[in-house]
């Protein structure tokens, strides 16, 4: 239909052009009065007996004007028809949008399940954990009818269980202690869910001892995460967030439920993968509340398409707090960091193309920046251009690519183009690594640039399967791995190679892990070398002896791959910070 209207419009325009040309050719060289020009003048057959008002006579100008009027009327009619057709297209488009929205809603609804199904799984685990710890616990649930995407429930199940076990093991006191402090003997642990907009909020709260920010600062210094000065500068809220550091634990001993230093960092990582946030609130002596904020669905989402480094990326709309324009003079540099003031607060600025290693954007008077939520702190993400908002279907990147870059998935456009989805929490981690790698002169020749050696790890275990599994895990994460089957072999390897970190089992032939640790602490060259114990022995005696030998990182098998790699990565980052001038 549009083609037919277009053809009519083209024909009318052609008629008008031809009429104008004919008139121009006819009158270009004539100066005759209009009354004498044929065919407007009198003809042989026309009686020249009528007065001027008794008979209409038409000259070329009259005929030309009439032709123009007719063509204009044709064009107006076509334009009216075209306007109606465009209006019809608009109505059809609106109908399609409504239909698409309805289908999206129905698809999303089909994936929704009551979160009470998840909560019901925890009651037996709570009873078992309370019995094992000798505590009396009243487990309360609220908001079981709140509906959430089944994919969200499956991915948050284990992190929530870890929070509940932590509340029992670390949060609430024993019956005797509670009685002595005037509290009810029966401790209360409560899980509550509620909707807020397109998000679900899940709270895990207890009425236990709460967390002491001063103790957390002291523990961070003792475990080597922070200097005393840096720890003292943390406000109470920042001190509470220390629990999310890989390998951080306040437990005095390892138990079956907690104390291994792997857990809260994994919880935050899982929440981040869902484009969610986690917040900790605690009052000493009154209890702790941990709130997780998650999107209701992770399959279909609104996303903002942006361009950086010549490529297009998607950012989840629910992760964007606001969008601002930043002028170059508003950017404050502090060492390798760039910061901008947003709503009276200084926020770290990350240039997306730099974080991804893409070509730098051309300088601009104003740079669009997305203020995104990372689950830790707000982050300003500078991009080249805002493309537009779209509904996207999020697809997993698969096992091979899920740890590559700050990406939480991908979507495919209608044209078949793959667009990567930015995960703000992982972008924050990538930006920190990127800043560290950019230290030094901006331009170095290959001869001047020092060759960076990957961190070398000595893995000591008498089990060949453990050496292969953990070794491949670390190599995949970018580390160089040497292996030894017992402590004696490890001593020989240390004599031949420079090693940055030692990971050791405890029970081994010829020389045990304890004997190896004693030997390392007795040598000046290895006295301060980080040592991580990886063992199946998680009893209090085993842990206590390791602590007396100076072991700060004690991990029980089976190992959680993500948490373990993060722990080793945090140790190497700490070593790099100590080595920096």
XYZ file of C-alpha atoms in Angstrom:
581
model
C 0.000 0.000 0.000
C 2.817 2.399 0.810
C 4.418 1.602 -2.554
C 1.155 2.425 -4.392
C 0.794 5.745 -2.590
C 4.408 6.526 -3.333
C 3.864 5.798 -7.051
C 0.830 8.121 -7.168
C 2.780 10.863 -5.463
C 5.654 10.441 -7.915
C 3.233 10.553 -10.893
C 1.616 13.757 -9.628
C 4.979 15.376 -9.116
C 5.977 14.339 -12.654
C 2.770 15.907 -14.058
C 3.459 19.166 -12.291
C 7.050 19.249 -13.518
C 5.971 18.538 -17.112
C 3.277 21.234 -17.038
C 5.724 23.825 -15.753
C 8.258 22.841 -18.442
C 5.687 23.080 -21.248
C 4.567 26.484 -20.107
C 8.168 27.679 -19.823
C 9.058 26.488 -23.348
C 5.959 28.070 -24.861
C 6.411 31.505 -23.362
C 10.186 31.795 -23.102
C 10.594 33.807 -26.363
C 7.173 35.353 -26.865
C 6.022 38.768 -25.732
C 2.524 38.514 -27.252
C -0.350 39.806 -25.188
C -2.251 37.005 -23.540
C -5.404 37.776 -25.583
C -3.601 37.045 -28.877
C -1.966 33.814 -27.857
C -3.609 30.590 -28.974
C -5.581 28.772 -27.779
C -6.870 31.465 -25.427
C -7.824 33.962 -28.196
C -10.789 33.897 -30.577
C -10.936 31.167 -33.214
C -12.669 30.971 -36.564
C -15.558 29.044 -35.145
C -15.998 31.253 -32.151
C -18.407 34.166 -32.624
C -16.692 37.339 -31.530
C -20.002 38.871 -30.581
C -19.974 38.339 -26.801
C -19.083 41.064 -24.403
C -16.306 40.369 -21.911
C -18.771 39.530 -19.128
C -20.984 37.389 -21.405
C -18.431 34.707 -22.336
C -15.415 33.298 -20.441
C -12.213 33.255 -22.410
C -9.110 31.294 -21.271
C -5.541 32.178 -22.047
C -2.412 30.110 -21.300
C -2.110 31.534 -17.797
C -5.638 30.424 -16.925
C -5.017 26.951 -18.283
C -1.683 26.713 -16.433
C -3.285 27.812 -13.154
C -6.089 25.249 -13.558
C -3.530 22.480 -14.214
C -1.557 23.467 -11.126
C -4.778 23.471 -9.056
C -5.682 19.980 -10.266
C -2.224 18.595 -9.572
C -2.189 20.239 -6.125
C -5.550 18.655 -5.360
C -4.196 15.259 -6.411
C -1.130 15.690 -4.211
C -3.266 16.816 -1.252
C -5.475 13.766 -1.658
C -2.440 11.493 -1.744
C -0.955 13.212 1.308
C -4.219 12.737 3.198
C -4.237 9.064 2.267
C -0.584 8.761 3.270
C -1.235 10.465 6.630
C -4.058 8.037 7.291
C -1.864 5.120 6.427
C 0.925 6.382 8.707
C -1.631 6.805 11.487
C -2.742 3.231 10.870
C 0.883 2.053 11.091
C 1.247 3.910 14.396
C -1.864 2.233 15.774
C -0.624 -1.166 14.599
C 2.790 -0.511 16.164
C 1.164 0.456 19.459
C -0.896 -2.725 19.320
C 2.237 -4.813 18.640
C 4.006 -3.143 21.585
C 1.054 -3.934 23.839
C 0.968 -7.504 22.582
C 4.728 -7.880 23.082
C 4.456 -6.439 26.579
C 1.621 -8.823 27.362
C 3.636 -11.786 26.054
C 6.656 -10.680 28.080
C 4.482 -10.410 31.172
C 3.007 -13.872 30.580
C 6.436 -15.432 29.962
C 7.759 -13.799 33.118
C 4.707 -14.910 35.097
C 5.183 -18.473 33.874
C 8.670 -18.481 35.418
C 7.529 -17.042 38.753
C 7.302 -19.297 41.795
C 6.574 -18.453 45.448
C 9.784 -17.852 47.374
C 8.272 -19.907 50.189
C 9.382 -23.013 48.261
C 12.957 -21.905 48.843
C 12.404 -20.950 52.479
C 10.893 -24.373 53.205
C 14.233 -26.014 52.356
C 15.978 -24.201 55.199
C 13.972 -25.433 58.186
C 15.743 -28.853 58.419
C 19.151 -27.197 57.927
C 18.393 -24.703 60.712
C 17.357 -27.465 63.125
C 20.498 -29.446 62.338
C 22.796 -26.427 62.668
C 21.175 -25.333 65.932
C 21.507 -28.836 67.364
C 25.168 -29.047 66.294
C 25.986 -25.701 67.914
C 23.984 -26.382 71.084
C 21.744 -23.345 70.619
C 17.989 -22.942 70.769
C 16.731 -21.111 67.703
C 13.283 -19.896 66.695
C 13.248 -19.824 62.883
C 10.664 -17.397 61.477
C 9.560 -16.825 57.885
C 7.647 -13.934 56.323
C 6.657 -13.143 52.756
C 6.489 -16.752 51.538
C 3.898 -15.796 48.909
C 6.220 -13.305 47.195
C 6.867 -14.581 43.673
C 10.327 -14.543 42.090
C 11.823 -15.897 38.867
C 12.757 -19.554 39.329
C 16.256 -18.815 37.959
C 16.771 -16.238 40.730
C 15.660 -18.737 43.377
C 18.047 -21.429 42.151
C 21.028 -19.069 42.089
C 20.351 -17.481 45.479
C 19.525 -20.713 47.354
C 23.063 -21.574 48.516
C 24.093 -17.994 49.414
C 20.958 -17.599 51.546
C 21.628 -20.906 53.290
C 25.147 -19.701 54.062
C 23.740 -16.514 55.622
C 21.368 -18.542 57.795
C 24.160 -20.869 58.958
C 26.391 -17.882 59.659
C 23.628 -16.357 61.774
C 23.442 -19.545 63.848
C 27.184 -20.103 64.124
C 28.425 -16.502 64.475
C 25.381 -14.337 65.096
C 23.349 -15.723 67.979
C 24.761 -16.567 71.395
C 24.438 -19.755 73.402
C 21.468 -20.124 75.750
C 23.654 -19.412 78.792
C 25.137 -16.232 77.349
C 21.709 -14.953 76.301
C 20.313 -15.693 79.740
C 23.179 -13.786 81.336
C 22.646 -10.742 79.119
C 18.915 -10.603 79.815
C 17.818 -11.913 76.424
C 15.315 -14.713 75.834
C 17.098 -18.077 75.809
C 15.564 -18.881 72.448
C 17.332 -16.892 69.729
C 15.381 -15.608 66.744
C 16.488 -15.888 63.123
C 14.081 -14.406 60.610
C 13.936 -14.493 56.818
C 11.588 -11.981 55.234
C 10.853 -11.239 51.580
C 8.897 -8.352 50.083
C 8.439 -6.624 46.744
C 9.601 -3.097 46.069
C 9.029 -2.034 42.480
C 10.610 -4.549 40.110
C 12.871 -5.886 42.867
C 12.538 -8.388 45.674
C 14.183 -7.655 49.019
C 15.245 -10.652 51.117
C 16.310 -9.994 54.712
C 18.145 -12.415 56.987
C 18.079 -11.034 60.535
C 19.056 -12.320 63.965
C 18.843 -10.944 67.504
C 22.346 -12.087 68.418
C 25.539 -10.383 69.475
C 25.941 -8.189 66.395
C 29.255 -7.290 64.779
C 31.850 -5.002 66.319
C 33.420 -2.661 63.705
C 36.518 -2.289 65.884
C 36.987 -6.072 65.971
C 36.562 -6.253 62.195
C 39.223 -3.579 61.669
C 41.600 -5.385 64.000
C 40.973 -8.684 62.225
C 41.589 -7.116 58.800
C 44.964 -5.823 59.980
C 45.884 -9.173 61.556
C 44.996 -11.070 58.372
C 47.030 -8.661 56.266
C 44.177 -7.111 54.297
C 44.760 -3.557 55.533
C 47.397 -1.488 57.246
C 46.573 -0.150 60.699
C 46.225 3.377 59.275
C 43.860 2.277 56.489
C 41.753 0.257 58.927
C 41.463 3.176 61.336
C 40.159 5.392 58.514
C 37.167 3.108 57.846
C 33.789 4.282 59.096
C 31.502 1.684 60.769
C 29.631 0.888 57.546
C 32.873 0.344 55.612
C 34.191 -1.817 58.447
C 31.108 -4.058 58.216
C 31.789 -4.549 54.495
C 35.159 -6.128 55.361
C 33.329 -9.429 55.838
C 33.028 -9.655 52.032
C 36.808 -9.828 51.499
C 38.008 -13.219 50.161
C 39.416 -15.264 53.026
C 38.190 -12.876 55.741
C 36.766 -14.547 58.833
C 36.190 -13.618 62.463
C 35.897 -17.247 63.548
C 38.363 -18.411 66.180
C 38.021 -21.976 64.961
C 36.873 -23.895 61.907
C 33.503 -25.635 62.192
C 31.404 -27.672 59.815
C 29.332 -24.577 59.104
C 31.773 -21.677 58.891
C 35.169 -20.266 59.707
C 36.986 -21.338 56.563
C 37.210 -17.797 55.214
C 35.232 -18.696 52.118
C 31.604 -17.731 52.036
C 30.597 -14.081 52.289
C 32.679 -13.145 49.248
C 30.937 -15.941 47.350
C 27.558 -14.663 48.567
C 28.323 -11.187 47.246
C 29.653 -12.596 43.956
C 26.460 -14.607 43.407
C 24.302 -11.595 44.217
C 26.391 -9.522 41.803
C 25.881 -12.060 39.006
C 22.150 -11.509 39.411
C 22.704 -7.726 39.168
C 21.666 -7.413 42.785
C 22.971 -5.642 45.873
C 23.766 -6.757 49.408
C 23.788 -4.548 52.487
C 24.847 -5.263 56.071
C 23.431 -3.532 59.148
C 24.496 -4.517 62.639
C 24.151 -3.196 66.158
C 26.509 -4.526 68.794
C 24.552 -6.596 71.296
C 21.272 -6.326 69.357
C 21.808 -8.359 66.194
C 22.569 -8.228 62.488
C 20.414 -7.793 59.406
C 21.675 -8.606 55.892
C 19.462 -7.404 53.042
C 19.724 -8.739 49.498
C 18.066 -6.756 46.700
C 17.436 -8.726 43.499
C 15.532 -8.161 40.238
C 12.342 -10.199 40.015
C 13.523 -11.805 36.780
C 16.898 -12.255 35.111
C 15.714 -13.656 31.776
C 13.964 -10.631 30.225
C 15.252 -7.244 31.273
C 15.285 -3.595 30.289
C 18.769 -2.555 29.229
C 20.454 0.645 28.120
C 22.620 0.205 25.030
C 25.838 2.238 25.087
C 28.891 2.563 22.860
C 32.492 2.426 24.060
C 35.654 1.847 22.047
C 33.593 1.495 18.880
C 31.563 -1.423 20.308
C 28.020 -1.638 21.661
C 27.287 -2.970 25.154
C 24.171 -3.336 27.296
C 23.794 -2.208 30.918
C 20.795 -3.443 32.984
C 18.430 -0.549 33.668
C 17.806 -1.659 37.239
C 21.547 -1.300 37.931
C 21.577 2.336 36.764
C 20.932 4.879 39.495
C 21.170 7.962 37.271
C 22.812 9.344 34.127
C 24.919 12.504 34.165
C 27.131 14.441 31.775
C 30.672 15.056 32.970
C 32.966 17.837 31.750
C 36.728 17.172 31.713
C 37.351 19.911 34.292
C 34.969 18.162 36.723
C 37.129 15.022 36.854
C 39.476 14.863 39.854
C 42.575 12.664 39.624
C 43.996 10.931 42.709
C 46.927 8.765 41.654
C 45.589 6.189 39.199
C 41.984 6.963 40.149
C 39.569 9.412 38.557
C 36.638 10.696 40.580
C 33.623 12.918 39.997
C 31.181 14.578 42.373
C 27.640 13.226 42.038
C 24.923 14.540 44.348
C 27.552 15.963 46.724
C 29.419 12.629 46.955
C 32.722 11.731 45.300
C 32.342 8.651 43.096
C 35.057 6.651 41.323
C 34.989 7.138 37.548
C 35.726 4.241 35.191
C 36.118 4.762 31.451
C 34.492 1.683 29.958
C 36.799 1.488 26.938
C 39.893 1.602 29.190
C 38.555 -1.072 31.534
C 37.928 -3.338 28.529
C 41.194 -2.542 26.741
C 39.440 -0.918 23.764
C 40.626 2.116 21.746
C 40.263 5.379 23.656
C 37.417 7.701 22.770
C 38.019 11.075 21.149
C 38.097 13.983 23.643
C 34.680 15.548 24.120
C 33.360 18.627 25.902
C 30.807 16.458 27.724
C 31.015 12.748 28.450
C 27.899 10.719 29.358
C 28.390 8.728 32.562
C 26.145 6.086 34.111
C 25.980 6.047 37.909
C 25.579 2.327 38.587
C 25.031 0.203 41.671
C 27.779 -2.360 42.284
C 26.641 -3.877 45.561
C 29.622 -2.215 47.269
C 29.540 1.472 46.328
C 28.248 3.618 43.453
C 30.442 3.778 40.358
C 30.457 6.291 37.489
C 30.932 4.568 34.115
C 31.937 6.921 31.294
C 30.863 5.878 27.777
C 31.111 7.403 24.309
C 27.424 7.455 23.461
C 24.000 6.460 24.766
C 22.302 4.412 22.031
C 18.886 3.742 23.549
C 16.774 1.505 25.775
C 15.692 -1.979 24.729
C 14.047 -5.066 26.164
C 16.622 -7.852 26.013
C 16.582 -11.589 26.585
C 19.667 -12.412 28.646
C 21.605 -15.533 27.743
C 24.382 -17.191 29.739
C 27.927 -16.987 28.376
C 28.610 -20.610 29.333
C 31.334 -22.138 31.460
C 34.260 -21.139 29.230
C 33.439 -17.415 29.151
C 31.621 -16.765 32.425
C 34.794 -15.483 34.125
C 36.056 -13.445 31.162
C 35.728 -9.711 31.698
C 32.983 -7.824 33.515
C 30.153 -9.500 31.638
C 27.029 -10.982 33.183
C 25.631 -12.461 29.988
C 24.778 -11.555 26.421
C 21.804 -10.761 24.253
C 21.147 -11.131 20.532
C 19.592 -8.272 18.575
C 16.934 -8.693 15.912
C 19.689 -8.348 13.299
C 21.544 -11.309 14.841
C 24.282 -9.249 16.490
C 25.621 -10.364 19.878
C 25.802 -7.640 22.544
C 27.559 -8.291 25.849
C 25.814 -7.331 29.091
C 27.932 -5.372 31.595
C 27.831 -6.589 35.220
C 28.584 -3.464 37.336
C 29.938 -5.431 40.311
C 32.431 -7.279 38.109
C 33.274 -4.053 36.258
C 34.378 -2.611 39.597
C 36.762 -5.553 40.098
C 38.108 -5.315 36.529
C 38.646 -1.570 36.931
C 40.722 -2.106 40.073
C 42.931 -4.611 38.242
C 43.134 -2.303 35.218
C 44.320 0.588 37.376
C 47.024 -1.568 38.876
C 48.240 -2.646 35.451
C 48.473 0.942 34.223
C 51.086 2.035 36.740
C 54.336 3.400 35.371
C 55.206 5.641 32.411
C 52.480 6.120 29.853
C 54.808 5.297 26.984
C 57.501 2.662 27.340
C 59.558 0.995 24.682
C 59.567 -2.818 24.714
C 63.172 -2.744 25.946
C 62.286 -0.437 28.851
C 59.181 -2.309 29.948
C 59.879 -4.962 32.589
C 58.575 -8.407 31.736
C 55.800 -9.290 34.189
C 56.089 -12.845 35.501
C 52.854 -14.560 36.474
C 52.603 -15.341 40.172
C 54.153 -18.752 40.834
C 52.395 -21.079 43.259
C 53.792 -24.243 44.806
C 50.998 -26.781 45.337
C 51.948 -29.500 47.836
C 49.625 -32.517 48.169
C 50.134 -36.277 48.148
C 46.925 -36.764 46.119
C 47.572 -36.658 42.385
C 43.894 -35.886 41.700
C 44.030 -32.827 43.985
C 47.257 -31.658 42.344
C 45.667 -31.955 38.907
C 42.294 -30.434 39.827
C 43.562 -27.493 41.881
C 46.556 -26.983 39.584
C 44.353 -26.691 36.492
C 42.005 -24.390 38.383
C 44.844 -22.002 39.249
C 46.452 -22.172 35.803
C 43.108 -21.295 34.248
C 43.049 -18.240 36.527
C 46.443 -17.126 35.176
C 48.873 -18.468 37.787
C 51.993 -20.537 37.169
C 51.799 -23.744 39.212
C 54.573 -26.032 40.489
C 53.594 -29.244 42.283
C 55.137 -31.435 44.963
C 53.849 -34.707 46.439
C 55.034 -34.027 50.013
C 56.953 -31.551 52.167
C 60.383 -32.938 51.263
C 59.711 -32.526 47.546
C 58.429 -29.001 48.256
C 61.724 -28.057 49.980
C 63.611 -29.262 46.910
C 61.355 -27.235 44.593
C 61.860 -24.129 46.725
C 65.609 -24.538 46.380
C 65.349 -24.534 42.583
C 62.564 -22.027 41.897
C 61.310 -18.675 43.125
C 57.830 -19.153 44.565
C 55.282 -16.533 45.639
C 52.694 -18.623 47.517
C 52.663 -22.129 48.989
C 49.452 -24.181 49.179
C 49.897 -27.300 51.283
C 48.007 -30.285 52.603
C 48.670 -31.411 56.201
C 48.780 -35.214 56.005
C 51.611 -36.296 53.678
C 54.394 -38.931 53.705
C 58.056 -38.140 54.566
C 57.325 -34.535 55.646
C 53.879 -33.365 56.802
C 52.364 -29.982 56.134
C 53.072 -28.868 59.710
C 56.750 -29.769 59.324
C 56.895 -27.942 56.001
C 55.394 -24.812 57.570
C 57.922 -24.949 60.438
C 60.749 -25.269 57.920
C 59.461 -22.298 55.893
C 59.151 -20.127 58.995
C 62.692 -21.038 60.060
C 64.239 -19.823 56.778
C 64.806 -16.101 56.306
C 63.952 -16.275 52.589
C 60.554 -17.888 53.165
C 59.622 -16.609 56.621
C 57.040 -14.122 55.315
C 55.873 -16.180 52.336
C 52.067 -16.581 52.298
C 51.034 -20.166 53.079
C 47.515 -21.514 52.548
C 46.482 -24.806 54.140
C 44.148 -26.913 51.978
C 43.021 -30.021 53.852
C 40.143 -32.292 54.779
C 41.059 -31.895 58.457
C 38.836 -29.132 59.850
C 38.938 -30.079 63.538
C 39.750 -27.551 66.235
C 43.103 -29.210 67.108
C 44.302 -29.167 63.512
C 43.327 -25.533 63.049
C 44.760 -24.455 66.402
C 48.178 -25.954 65.624
C 48.186 -24.281 62.195
C 47.312 -20.936 63.780
C 50.188 -21.290 66.243
C 52.503 -21.751 63.264
C 51.267 -18.467 61.806
C 48.762 -19.793 59.268
C 46.063 -17.228 58.513
C 44.342 -18.942 55.585
C 42.860 -22.374 56.295
C 40.601 -23.877 53.618
C 38.735 -27.163 53.998
C 38.205 -29.595 51.139
C 36.185 -29.878 48.963
C 37.239 -26.473 47.721
C 34.897 -23.868 46.258
C 36.621 -22.920 42.998
C 35.472 -19.293 42.747
C 36.172 -18.508 46.394
C 39.559 -20.227 46.366
C 40.735 -18.390 43.240
C 39.601 -15.100 44.781
C 41.516 -15.901 47.968
C 44.745 -16.595 46.066
C 44.154 -13.501 43.939
C 43.736 -11.338 47.044
C 47.036 -12.640 48.413
C 48.848 -11.725 45.188
C 47.266 -8.262 45.198
C 48.462 -7.807 48.766
C 51.970 -8.845 47.737
C 51.917 -6.356 44.862
C 50.852 -3.591 47.235
C 53.682 -4.392 49.650
C 56.216 -4.479 46.822
C 55.099 -1.099 45.469
C 57.365 1.825 46.435
